XYZ file of C-alpha atoms in Angstrom:
719
model
C 22.033 24.107 12.853
C 22.042 24.784 16.638
C 24.754 28.074 17.751
C 27.254 27.827 19.609
C 26.127 28.608 23.484
C 28.400 31.765 24.913
C 30.809 31.188 28.007
C 28.965 32.698 30.652
C 25.592 32.703 31.344
C 23.461 35.669 34.092
C 21.803 32.479 34.884
C 24.965 30.457 36.279
C 23.976 31.687 40.072
C 21.053 29.301 40.666
C 22.488 25.729 39.919
C 26.942 27.182 40.652
C 26.121 26.127 44.102
C 24.129 22.932 43.648
C 25.561 19.365 43.961
C 23.964 17.810 42.188
C 25.196 13.891 40.580
C 23.594 11.126 38.915
C 21.192 8.432 40.302
C 22.153 5.440 41.876
C 21.560 2.663 38.573
C 22.149 5.311 35.981
C 24.400 2.874 33.710
C 27.289 4.527 30.415
C 27.739 3.144 27.828
C 30.045 3.951 24.517
C 28.555 3.980 20.894
C 29.849 5.065 17.985
C 27.019 6.870 15.753
C 28.120 8.067 11.789
C 31.505 7.503 12.887
C 31.527 9.607 16.274
C 31.773 7.908 19.939
C 28.904 9.206 21.983
C 27.652 8.026 26.294
C 24.687 6.449 26.316
C 22.820 6.743 29.750
C 20.487 4.168 30.735
C 17.741 4.323 33.295
C 18.125 0.519 34.705
C 14.622 1.653 36.119
C 11.883 2.876 33.178
C 14.313 1.492 30.713
C 14.973 5.187 29.306
C 17.742 6.380 27.250
C 19.831 9.770 26.913
C 22.355 10.569 25.398
C 25.905 12.318 25.120
C 28.327 13.958 23.485
C 31.970 13.099 24.743
C 32.181 16.613 25.868
C 29.405 16.772 28.188
C 29.729 13.181 29.402
C 33.143 15.052 31.040
C 30.999 17.297 32.992
C 28.291 15.124 34.063
C 30.509 11.806 34.798
C 32.621 14.336 37.488
C 29.294 15.206 39.091
C 29.838 14.469 42.553
C 27.124 14.609 45.671
C 29.862 16.719 47.855
C 31.210 18.638 44.806
C 29.070 22.216 43.792
C 28.182 22.038 39.373
C 31.220 25.391 39.578
C 33.122 23.381 41.120
C 32.756 20.616 38.062
C 32.881 23.326 35.641
C 35.621 24.781 36.603
C 37.632 21.660 36.791
C 36.704 21.072 33.262
C 37.988 24.311 32.351
C 41.647 23.582 33.436
C 41.752 20.423 31.708
C 39.609 21.098 28.262
C 39.487 24.263 27.760
C 38.838 24.175 24.344
C 36.092 21.552 24.305
C 34.819 22.039 27.785
C 30.911 23.759 28.010
C 30.051 26.662 28.373
C 27.702 27.818 31.649
C 24.203 28.136 29.448
C 25.225 25.018 27.544
C 25.089 23.567 31.151
C 21.707 24.493 32.279
C 20.584 23.358 29.512
C 22.452 19.703 29.652
C 21.197 19.931 33.360
C 18.038 20.795 32.860
C 17.506 18.028 30.060
C 18.866 15.987 32.162
C 16.546 16.812 35.243
C 12.932 16.381 32.788
C 14.613 12.361 32.150
C 14.693 11.874 36.209
C 18.804 10.648 35.911
C 19.786 13.419 38.680
C 20.485 13.387 42.224
C 20.015 16.565 43.947
C 21.356 16.983 47.926
C 18.087 19.336 48.819
C 15.196 16.773 50.906
C 12.319 18.184 48.238
C 13.695 16.157 45.495
C 12.037 12.894 46.149
C 8.623 15.483 46.348
C 9.973 16.764 42.854
C 10.710 13.327 41.283
C 7.052 12.185 42.323
C 5.671 15.495 40.325
C 8.267 14.603 37.642
C 6.729 11.259 37.856
C 2.975 12.261 37.790
C 3.242 14.703 34.944
C 5.315 11.802 33.051
C 2.949 9.702 34.003
C -0.080 11.942 33.009
C 1.676 12.611 29.583
C 1.506 9.035 28.944
C -2.167 9.165 29.819
C -2.819 12.348 27.376
C -0.330 10.660 24.730
C -2.535 7.278 25.007
C -5.672 9.275 24.604
C -4.222 11.327 21.670
C -2.993 7.766 19.482
C -5.524 5.177 21.117
C -5.523 3.341 18.181
C -2.995 2.797 18.883
C -2.400 3.439 22.772
C -0.375 0.199 24.874
C -0.890 -0.652 28.263
C 2.113 -2.962 29.804
C 0.893 -5.725 31.752
C 3.183 -7.950 33.540
C 7.618 -7.917 33.735
C 8.749 -11.353 31.761
C 12.398 -11.438 32.113
C 12.507 -14.389 34.267
C 11.225 -16.300 31.592
C 13.322 -15.096 29.128
C 16.009 -16.227 31.399
C 14.883 -19.687 31.861
C 14.321 -19.993 28.131
C 18.395 -18.375 27.157
C 20.175 -21.954 26.785
C 18.038 -22.411 23.802
C 17.502 -19.528 23.019
C 21.375 -18.430 22.204
C 21.111 -22.176 20.084
C 18.892 -20.320 17.630
C 20.411 -17.603 17.279
C 23.687 -19.174 15.827
C 24.550 -20.048 12.156
C 22.840 -23.005 12.792
C 19.656 -21.392 13.175
C 20.459 -19.667 9.981
C 20.799 -22.142 7.972
C 17.588 -23.238 9.426
C 15.681 -20.969 8.654
C 16.268 -20.077 5.646
C 15.543 -23.601 4.768
C 12.185 -23.794 5.690
C 11.508 -20.091 4.741
C 12.600 -20.935 1.254
C 10.392 -24.285 0.888
C 7.412 -22.157 2.255
C 8.244 -20.162 -0.464
C 8.517 -22.679 -3.207
C 5.092 -23.690 -1.586
C 3.077 -20.692 -1.500
C 3.937 -19.585 -5.443
C 2.513 -23.051 -6.660
C -0.933 -22.245 -4.899
C -0.731 -18.785 -5.247
C -4.749 -18.607 -7.497
C -5.756 -20.542 -4.414
C -4.182 -18.163 -2.090
C -5.599 -15.589 -4.007
C -9.284 -16.479 -4.015
C -8.859 -17.759 -0.149
C -8.018 -14.218 0.170
C -11.307 -12.840 -0.754
C -13.535 -13.525 1.910
C -10.195 -12.424 5.040
C -12.464 -9.571 6.265
C -16.194 -11.617 6.366
C -17.930 -12.317 9.437
C -17.143 -16.737 9.465
C -13.539 -16.048 9.111
C -13.237 -12.534 11.648
C -12.001 -15.375 14.859
C -9.634 -17.253 12.700
C -8.239 -13.963 10.874
C -7.753 -12.565 15.541
C -6.527 -15.757 16.662
C -3.515 -15.874 13.817
C -3.032 -11.831 14.929
C -2.429 -13.107 17.820
C -0.195 -15.303 17.711
C 1.751 -14.228 15.562
C 2.189 -10.954 17.151
C 2.823 -12.882 21.032
C 5.623 -14.767 18.805
C 6.470 -11.591 16.958
C 6.979 -9.794 20.018
C 8.855 -12.551 22.214
C 10.979 -12.200 19.230
C 12.326 -9.094 20.148
C 13.068 -10.050 23.504
C 14.540 -12.975 22.410
C 17.192 -11.504 20.695
C 17.292 -8.585 23.147
C 18.066 -10.856 26.010
C 20.424 -12.812 23.523
C 22.702 -9.775 23.456
C 23.083 -9.009 26.685
C 19.187 -6.616 27.513
C 16.566 -6.655 29.980
C 12.552 -7.256 29.247
C 10.785 -6.281 31.567
C 7.710 -4.751 29.956
C 4.790 -6.496 27.772
C 1.233 -5.249 27.469
C -1.521 -5.028 25.355
C -1.669 -2.254 22.451
C -4.773 -1.369 21.480
C -3.984 -1.430 17.202
C -6.885 0.023 14.941
C -9.084 -0.303 18.710
C -7.509 -4.585 18.102
C -6.101 -5.541 21.284
C -2.814 -7.228 20.360
C 0.847 -8.281 22.466
C 3.524 -5.802 22.812
C 6.592 -6.166 24.194
C 9.358 -3.266 25.336
C 12.870 -5.042 24.761
C 14.331 -0.961 24.302
C 17.581 -1.755 26.472
C 18.141 -2.865 22.657
C 19.297 0.819 22.493
C 22.673 0.686 25.229
C 24.336 -2.259 22.995
C 27.687 -0.919 21.983
C 27.595 -2.805 18.839
C 24.812 -1.710 15.833
C 24.294 -4.770 13.757
C 23.050 -6.229 17.721
C 20.435 -3.527 17.796
C 20.190 -4.332 14.072
C 18.886 -7.558 14.117
C 17.308 -6.640 17.067
C 14.562 -4.652 15.206
C 14.695 -7.862 13.019
C 14.135 -10.193 14.952
C 9.735 -10.046 15.340
C 9.507 -10.375 10.998
C 11.892 -13.089 11.386
C 9.843 -14.810 13.431
C 6.632 -13.988 12.370
C 8.441 -15.532 8.382
C 9.298 -18.310 10.181
C 6.143 -18.875 11.641
C 3.623 -17.740 8.342
C 6.345 -20.285 6.772
C 5.084 -23.458 9.245
C 1.315 -22.109 8.676
C 2.275 -22.460 4.609
C 2.781 -25.829 5.298
C -0.178 -26.502 6.992
C -1.948 -25.186 4.756
C -0.769 -27.064 2.091
C -1.633 -30.473 3.268
C -4.520 -29.085 5.017
C -8.636 -29.431 3.666
C -10.705 -27.293 4.068
C -11.534 -26.846 7.890
C -10.286 -24.969 11.048
C -6.232 -25.578 11.060
C -6.924 -25.033 6.692
C -8.159 -21.217 7.277
C -6.249 -20.834 10.967
C -2.890 -21.155 8.685
C -3.729 -18.848 6.347
C -4.647 -16.199 8.513
C -1.394 -16.401 9.347
C 0.277 -16.253 6.536
C -1.605 -13.411 5.589
C -0.986 -11.221 9.068
C 2.563 -12.266 8.390
C 2.667 -10.756 5.190
C 0.535 -7.846 5.347
C 2.127 -6.922 8.880
C 5.649 -6.496 7.666
C 4.873 -4.983 4.535
C 2.852 -2.455 5.430
C 3.964 -1.931 9.182
C 6.924 -3.825 10.281
C 9.138 -3.214 7.868
C 8.164 0.620 6.511
C 10.239 3.014 8.207
C 7.729 5.474 7.677
C 5.946 4.430 10.490
C 7.570 3.759 14.660
C 7.429 -0.111 13.848
C 10.791 -2.340 13.701
C 11.662 -0.867 10.012
C 11.435 3.014 12.303
C 13.922 1.866 14.474
C 16.238 -0.311 11.646
C 17.067 3.055 9.729
C 17.552 5.189 12.764
C 19.932 3.208 13.575
C 21.842 2.600 10.554
C 21.675 6.146 9.422
C 23.346 6.958 13.201
C 19.887 9.136 14.039
C 17.830 8.205 17.174
C 14.684 9.743 17.365
C 14.902 10.291 14.227
C 10.702 11.205 14.076
C 10.913 13.102 16.591
C 14.067 15.396 15.674
C 11.798 15.227 12.517
C 9.090 17.101 14.046
C 11.604 19.199 15.422
C 12.743 20.102 11.982
C 10.368 20.788 10.398
C 8.888 23.831 13.002
C 12.109 24.979 13.194
C 11.806 25.268 9.267
C 8.502 27.422 9.829
C 9.387 29.741 12.701
C 13.286 30.334 11.116
C 11.574 30.833 8.342
C 7.961 32.042 8.499
C 8.043 33.499 11.596
C 11.211 34.987 12.463
C 12.173 33.669 15.350
C 15.668 34.270 15.506
C 16.957 32.021 18.028
C 15.187 28.851 17.330
C 17.799 25.774 17.034
C 17.628 22.128 14.807
C 18.265 19.673 15.878
C 20.422 18.884 12.352
C 23.979 18.613 13.147
C 25.005 19.542 9.457
C 23.097 19.991 6.083
C 22.893 16.006 5.409
C 20.802 15.338 8.416
C 18.996 17.972 7.893
C 17.643 16.732 4.849
C 16.983 13.399 6.625
C 15.093 15.520 8.871
C 12.887 17.190 6.609
C 12.317 14.082 3.710
C 11.177 11.850 6.143
C 8.826 14.545 9.192
C 7.271 15.127 5.516
C 6.147 11.913 4.086
C 5.834 9.818 7.200
C 3.149 12.100 7.809
C 1.488 11.354 4.752
C 2.223 8.298 4.682
C 0.290 7.921 8.152
C -3.220 9.538 6.819
C -2.691 7.504 3.091
C -2.032 3.773 5.426
C -5.107 4.838 7.986
C -7.544 6.083 5.728
C -7.227 2.778 4.087
C -7.812 0.581 6.360
C -11.011 3.369 7.499
C -11.885 2.313 4.086
C -11.360 -0.881 4.027
C -12.620 -1.528 7.523
C -16.357 0.461 6.908
C -16.847 -1.769 3.184
C -17.504 -4.104 6.412
C -18.610 -2.291 9.561
C -19.649 0.651 8.210
C -20.241 1.064 12.560
C -16.800 1.099 13.355
C -15.264 2.383 10.337
C -17.265 5.642 10.937
C -15.328 5.491 14.458
C -12.121 5.406 13.077
C -12.383 8.090 10.706
C -13.974 10.203 14.263
C -10.639 9.849 15.668
C -8.618 10.001 12.716
C -10.365 13.581 11.742
C -9.885 14.276 15.422
C -6.595 13.095 16.088
C -5.323 15.270 12.255
C -6.892 18.413 12.913
C -8.898 19.580 15.882
C -6.083 18.792 17.880
C -3.116 19.898 15.558
C -5.343 23.014 15.334
C -5.535 23.413 19.326
C -2.006 22.770 19.101
C -1.268 25.389 16.765
C -3.360 27.996 18.759
C -2.449 27.477 21.717
C 1.296 27.816 20.525
C 0.981 30.321 19.050
C -0.614 32.090 22.342
C 1.855 31.639 24.588
C 4.979 30.265 22.799
C 7.485 31.974 24.493
C 9.691 32.118 21.970
C 7.405 33.721 19.796
C 7.360 37.264 22.505
C 8.541 39.165 19.763
C 7.908 38.282 16.892
C 3.873 36.708 18.284
C 1.909 39.285 15.833
C 3.396 37.791 12.760
C 3.053 34.144 13.529
C -0.626 35.562 14.110
C -0.571 36.969 10.591
C 2.184 34.472 8.768
C -1.207 31.691 10.425
C -3.968 33.060 9.318
C -2.758 33.963 5.537
C -1.605 30.704 5.308
C -5.261 29.285 6.088
C -6.423 31.789 3.467
C -4.129 31.568 1.298
C -5.548 27.862 1.231
C -9.051 28.511 1.746
C -9.218 30.309 -1.388
C -6.977 28.019 -3.137
C -9.276 25.150 -1.987
C -12.698 26.589 -2.377
C -12.268 29.685 -5.369
C -8.952 29.112 -7.578
C -10.151 27.006 -10.508
C -7.755 24.145 -11.599
C -7.529 21.976 -14.599
C -10.509 18.828 -13.953
C -9.905 15.418 -16.060
C -10.440 11.859 -15.937
C -9.859 9.106 -17.738
C -11.014 5.711 -18.917
C -10.111 2.350 -20.047
C -11.663 1.289 -23.779
C -11.190 -0.756 -26.954
C -10.360 0.294 -30.042
C -13.150 -1.197 -32.710
C -13.299 -0.448 -36.715
C -16.286 1.236 -37.548
C -17.122 -1.999 -39.904
C -15.587 -5.453 -38.741
C -16.453 -8.747 -38.985
C -15.228 -12.332 -37.911
C -14.238 -15.536 -39.880
C -15.480 -18.242 -39.450
C -16.583 -21.586 -40.909
C -19.818 -22.300 -40.900
C -19.186 -26.056 -41.500
C -17.044 -28.178 -39.868
C -13.392 -29.148 -42.033
C -9.827 -29.019 -42.696
C -8.139 -26.475 -43.494
C -6.607 -27.530 -47.342
C -5.144 -23.900 -48.637
C -5.362 -20.221 -47.952
C -7.113 -18.276 -50.908
C -6.635 -14.285 -49.641
C -3.718 -13.642 -47.748
C -3.498 -11.898 -44.623
C -3.247 -8.141 -44.847
C -4.909 -8.310 -47.655
C -8.061 -6.086 -49.326
C -10.615 -7.568 -50.376
C -14.081 -7.866 -51.052
C -17.629 -8.789 -49.718
C -18.139 -12.231 -50.683
C -14.315 -12.882 -52.018
C -13.223 -16.853 -51.180
C -10.458 -16.488 -48.343
C -10.160 -19.790 -46.751
C -11.007 -22.837 -48.525
C -11.850 -26.766 -46.142
C -12.547 -30.342 -47.381
C -14.775 -32.777 -45.594
C -14.332 -35.953 -46.801
C -17.212 -37.556 -44.669
C -20.210 -34.118 -45.454
C -18.983 -35.826 -49.466
C -19.484 -39.183 -48.679
C -22.635 -38.124 -46.822
C -23.228 -36.254 -50.112
C -22.776 -39.028 -52.565
C -25.252 -41.192 -50.432
C -27.819 -39.573 -50.008
C -28.403 -38.401 -54.167
C -27.980 -42.288 -54.011
C -31.031 -42.093 -51.849
C -32.739 -39.815 -53.908
C -32.567 -42.236 -56.831
C -33.590 -45.429 -55.077
C -36.797 -43.877 -53.332
C -37.136 -42.455 -56.740
C -37.123 -46.036 -58.411
C -39.592 -47.968 -54.948
C -42.028 -44.637 -55.171
C -42.715 -45.990 -59.533
C -42.430 -49.167 -58.767
C -45.595 -48.876 -56.067
C -47.933 -46.313 -58.040
C -48.678 -50.032 -59.218
C -47.817 -52.121 -56.927
C -48.081 -50.940 -53.210
C -50.446 -47.425 -53.349
C -50.224 -47.956 -49.471
C -46.637 -46.970 -49.003
C -46.680 -43.652 -51.383
C -47.038 -41.074 -48.502
C -43.861 -42.836 -46.660
C -41.966 -43.258 -49.564
C -42.365 -39.453 -50.758
C -41.848 -38.071 -47.085
C -38.483 -39.978 -46.838
C -37.899 -38.284 -50.082
C -39.238 -35.198 -49.317
C -36.333 -35.756 -46.018
C -33.753 -36.693 -48.352
C -33.570 -33.748 -50.953
C -34.088 -31.155 -47.852
C -30.693 -32.926 -45.951
C -29.107 -32.959 -49.524
C -30.015 -29.073 -49.498
C -28.414 -28.452 -46.258
C -25.148 -30.632 -47.369
C -24.963 -28.995 -50.362
C -24.815 -25.590 -48.176
C -22.464 -26.671 -45.942
C -21.182 -27.871 -49.240
C -20.810 -24.023 -50.231
C -19.869 -22.534 -46.756
C -16.434 -24.593 -47.255
C -15.056 -21.919 -49.043
C -14.779 -19.180 -46.097
C -15.726 -15.667 -48.253
C -15.560 -11.780 -46.568
C -18.947 -10.553 -45.112
C -17.518 -6.911 -46.009
C -15.409 -4.871 -47.902
C -12.232 -4.125 -45.925
C -8.099 -5.810 -44.938
C -8.176 -9.954 -44.338
C -6.973 -9.478 -41.089
C -5.578 -13.294 -40.366
C -2.126 -14.054 -38.579
C -2.189 -17.326 -37.859
C -4.001 -19.002 -40.476
C -1.565 -19.947 -42.975
C 0.130 -21.991 -39.579
C -3.773 -23.937 -39.757
C -3.748 -25.490 -42.939
C -3.799 -28.769 -42.644
C -5.397 -28.442 -39.108
C -8.919 -29.795 -38.710
C -11.363 -27.306 -36.917
C -14.218 -27.707 -35.381
C -17.605 -25.388 -36.528
C -18.100 -22.006 -35.782
C -13.879 -21.360 -35.061
C -12.571 -17.829 -34.973
C -10.451 -17.948 -37.828
C -9.785 -14.099 -38.422
C -11.777 -10.699 -39.000
C -12.187 -8.379 -42.128
C -12.240 -4.654 -40.952
C -12.651 -1.853 -43.101
C -9.998 0.914 -41.599
C -12.357 3.740 -43.239
C -13.703 5.018 -39.323
C -12.552 3.175 -36.201
C -14.239 3.808 -32.797
C -13.340 3.796 -29.361
C -15.437 1.904 -26.355
C -14.997 3.622 -23.626
C -15.851 1.760 -19.891
C -16.652 4.766 -17.615
C -18.314 3.996 -14.141
C -20.845 5.612 -12.282
C -18.677 8.222 -10.670
C -17.555 9.669 -13.510
C -20.467 9.368 -16.018
C -22.196 11.661 -13.424
C -19.973 14.940 -15.012
C -20.466 13.594 -18.579
C -24.001 13.480 -18.025
C -24.283 17.131 -15.866
C -21.433 19.182 -17.697
C -20.143 19.980 -21.482
C -16.955 18.094 -21.966
C -15.287 20.196 -24.386
C -12.208 18.627 -25.237
C -11.173 14.430 -24.974
C -8.638 12.673 -26.542
C -6.887 8.837 -26.303
C -4.006 7.035 -25.956
C -2.942 4.062 -27.278
C -1.270 1.379 -25.735
C 2.546 0.807 -26.812
C 1.755 4.522 -28.419
C 1.057 6.870 -25.637
C 3.449 9.019 -27.144
C 0.978 9.713 -29.564
C -2.759 11.081 -29.452
C -5.812 9.547 -31.454
C -8.424 13.147 -31.497
C -12.199 12.376 -31.075
C -15.437 13.416 -31.907
C -19.348 12.710 -32.220
C -19.765 11.399 -28.678
C -22.280 9.155 -27.334
C -23.413 7.882 -24.427
C -25.339 4.663 -23.975
C -27.898 5.358 -21.411
C -27.987 1.810 -19.839
C -26.026 0.121 -16.958
C -23.504 -2.476 -18.498
C -21.787 -5.585 -17.002
C -20.165 -7.446 -20.267
C -17.040 -5.136 -21.366
C -16.459 -4.336 -24.934
C -13.038 -6.717 -25.046
C -11.517 -8.690 -22.516
C -8.353 -6.981 -22.832
C -10.338 -4.532 -20.603
C -10.558 -7.840 -17.293
C -8.626 -8.260 -15.359
C -8.303 -12.061 -16.198
C -6.391 -10.068 -19.703
C -3.406 -7.995 -18.328
C -6.797 -5.178 -17.800
C -7.261 -2.788 -15.235
C -11.356 -3.336 -15.049
C -12.557 -6.351 -12.114
C -14.346 -8.491 -13.723
C -16.300 -11.270 -11.661
C -15.619 -13.924 -9.657
C -17.971 -15.980 -11.410
C -16.699 -15.363 -14.745
C -14.420 -17.821 -15.817
C -13.992 -16.075 -19.479
C -13.699 -12.806 -18.078
C -16.082 -10.386 -19.794
C -18.245 -9.373 -16.962
C -17.451 -6.840 -14.845
C -17.805 -6.331 -11.163
C -19.308 -3.266 -10.393
C -21.135 -1.940 -13.674
C -20.504 0.405 -15.859
C -21.514 3.432 -18.868
C -20.167 3.264 -21.953
C -19.565 6.183 -23.740
C -18.217 5.514 -27.756
C -16.968 7.947 -30.300
C -14.955 8.317 -33.606
C -11.490 8.265 -33.168
C -9.078 9.656 -35.811
C -5.215 10.831 -35.938
C -4.408 13.874 -37.093
C -0.098 12.684 -37.268
C -1.113 9.262 -39.305
C 1.480 7.650 -37.046
C -1.011 5.924 -34.876
C -1.950 2.086 -35.858
C -5.236 1.797 -35.204
C -6.277 -1.705 -35.886
C -9.596 -3.251 -33.906
C -9.204 -4.546 -30.691
C -5.982 -1.959 -29.608
C -7.233 -1.182 -26.113
C -5.237 1.975 -24.707
C -6.890 5.199 -22.534
C -9.432 8.258 -23.434
C -9.193 10.964 -21.113
C -11.772 13.955 -20.738
C -11.261 17.283 -20.006
C -14.375 18.768 -18.095
C -14.078 22.558 -17.600
C -12.179 23.486 -14.484
C -12.759 23.290 -11.305
C -11.846 23.829 -7.071
C -10.459 21.215 -5.126
C -13.042 21.198 -2.492
C -16.041 21.205 -4.866
C -14.458 18.248 -5.931
C -13.730 16.692 -3.417
C -16.862 17.316 -2.039
C -18.119 14.846 -5.004
C -16.448 12.278 -5.019
C -16.794 11.988 -0.666
C -20.727 11.911 -1.195
C -20.343 9.538 -4.289
C -18.124 7.436 -2.279
C -20.428 6.774 0.741
C -23.253 6.373 -1.140
C -22.003 3.752 -3.488
C -19.453 2.288 -0.576
C -22.008 2.707 2.342
C -24.993 3.401 0.683
C -25.054 6.699 2.508
């Protein structure tokens, strides 16, 4: 929190006799932030804004070309003795207004100084573009005249009638999307394919152009001006952008918030129209372009525009709702203040926050936004590198420079030259050196617990599926489900009237053939051989039918518990041959079969794993101990149970060409081990899924991360 400034200053003589005033074209507007009144100065020349408290405005608003700074200050002291700013506060205020090019001096050299400040500002902007090249902006033209021509239509669309139209169209499009959700997922698999990239980029340009015109239209609707439209590089991809910062001068908060949400509103409306086109067209250019516009609108809205942790629409909306302009800049200043005050011992370091609430917001936002930015951009680098390795490597190099090399260079420059550290520079250097040493030692030397998890399925040591070996109708359940049965014990009784009648006919055929053979022995010896062959075939058919009749009694294949949860409901149902009716599970021992990816199984091959435990889904609080491991030394693609795959709600990706969900998308290794429960509280059921945790020897983080990075490069990019 800023400390109160002294009334008098030793440097007052430098500005006391200066005749200073605000430049022509600087507009002042009142605004309410967090129930407090502020004055916002707008520089119409460059669309920049400067916020003042009413006490500071009482001084700035009295500045005239024919009055000195001291005359104005003394007048404020006389009229507002309790609220007038002190000399030190006036000096700082004038310095800030000077840097913002808002002041007019009576000196002839003012034009030269103004040009010099303009050149410095442009150099800083150019430097910022180079440092943030993946999101650099290049202005091209002034769209204000075009917006003036479209203003009558804009006023009609931004009205209650327009709101009703938007709700109706977007609601209908959502209904269509839910009806075709499977088709949307399938088409999304080829979104980054080379054939689709031109249409994806075209859809991106169309959506973002309309997005930016949405901001500009809402800004124009409420009296603002938009004078800049250009191209922004987003991850090296040129897309349009507009500068609608004039909305910051609006007096009402809801107008500023509407301008911030306008782009997303337009995106969703256009995506809704594209949904109708996509649903009503077959494969082709129009169909694919409509899908890409839907994809761009949904992904960009959630990941970028709506998320306040990146400096897009959501950021400005959050800052306005909280009444905290320059939220990102102040958050970084707050983090610097914390370091200066508590680590470096800078006593005069000032926080940009005016209270504990703002301090908490700035600190939390500064930490979370930087972490989220790294996560999002790293994920985008991996996604792009999957399709275009060279582009991904360039992006990764830019990220390393922006996030590591440049900050370290700035830190070194700050430690060496910052005036704030004049009295505590040795302490600051020592603290930074110690922190760097501690971080390096922590990453390289300190061993930390090391484990990984893998999904799997619980299987009994001895079990068999109960199926009917012949077609028939279920007549009775001979052993109740859940009962303990012996091998060969009858479980179900089936019937097949057609088979019984066919058996009776076959036996009658045997009697007939015996009679014909005896007759042929006396009169037609030439017919004996075919008659005997037919008799033999009939007897074999009878033997097969007898086996089928015997199979109508379904028996247990092994000792265990008879599990048939639905067999009682199947009485009277006709079941084809091979229908699964249940299983017989021997509960004496269970085995857990885990699906371990190649990068994880290497750790099991090369290191001793002293301990592992299994937790079943639905009973995560109970632990099953594992013993007698064995790794099957061969890659597999068939899952031990479909319940592990995506199709059944599991977490293992399955191949798109397998409709049954039994084939994994990438090879894995099976790790099997016997399990037992020390408490007996875990319900051990055959086919139940869970996760196994392997505890490996403790290891520092940096070697672990290097192994994972090397495996990632080998697996995904074959480097």
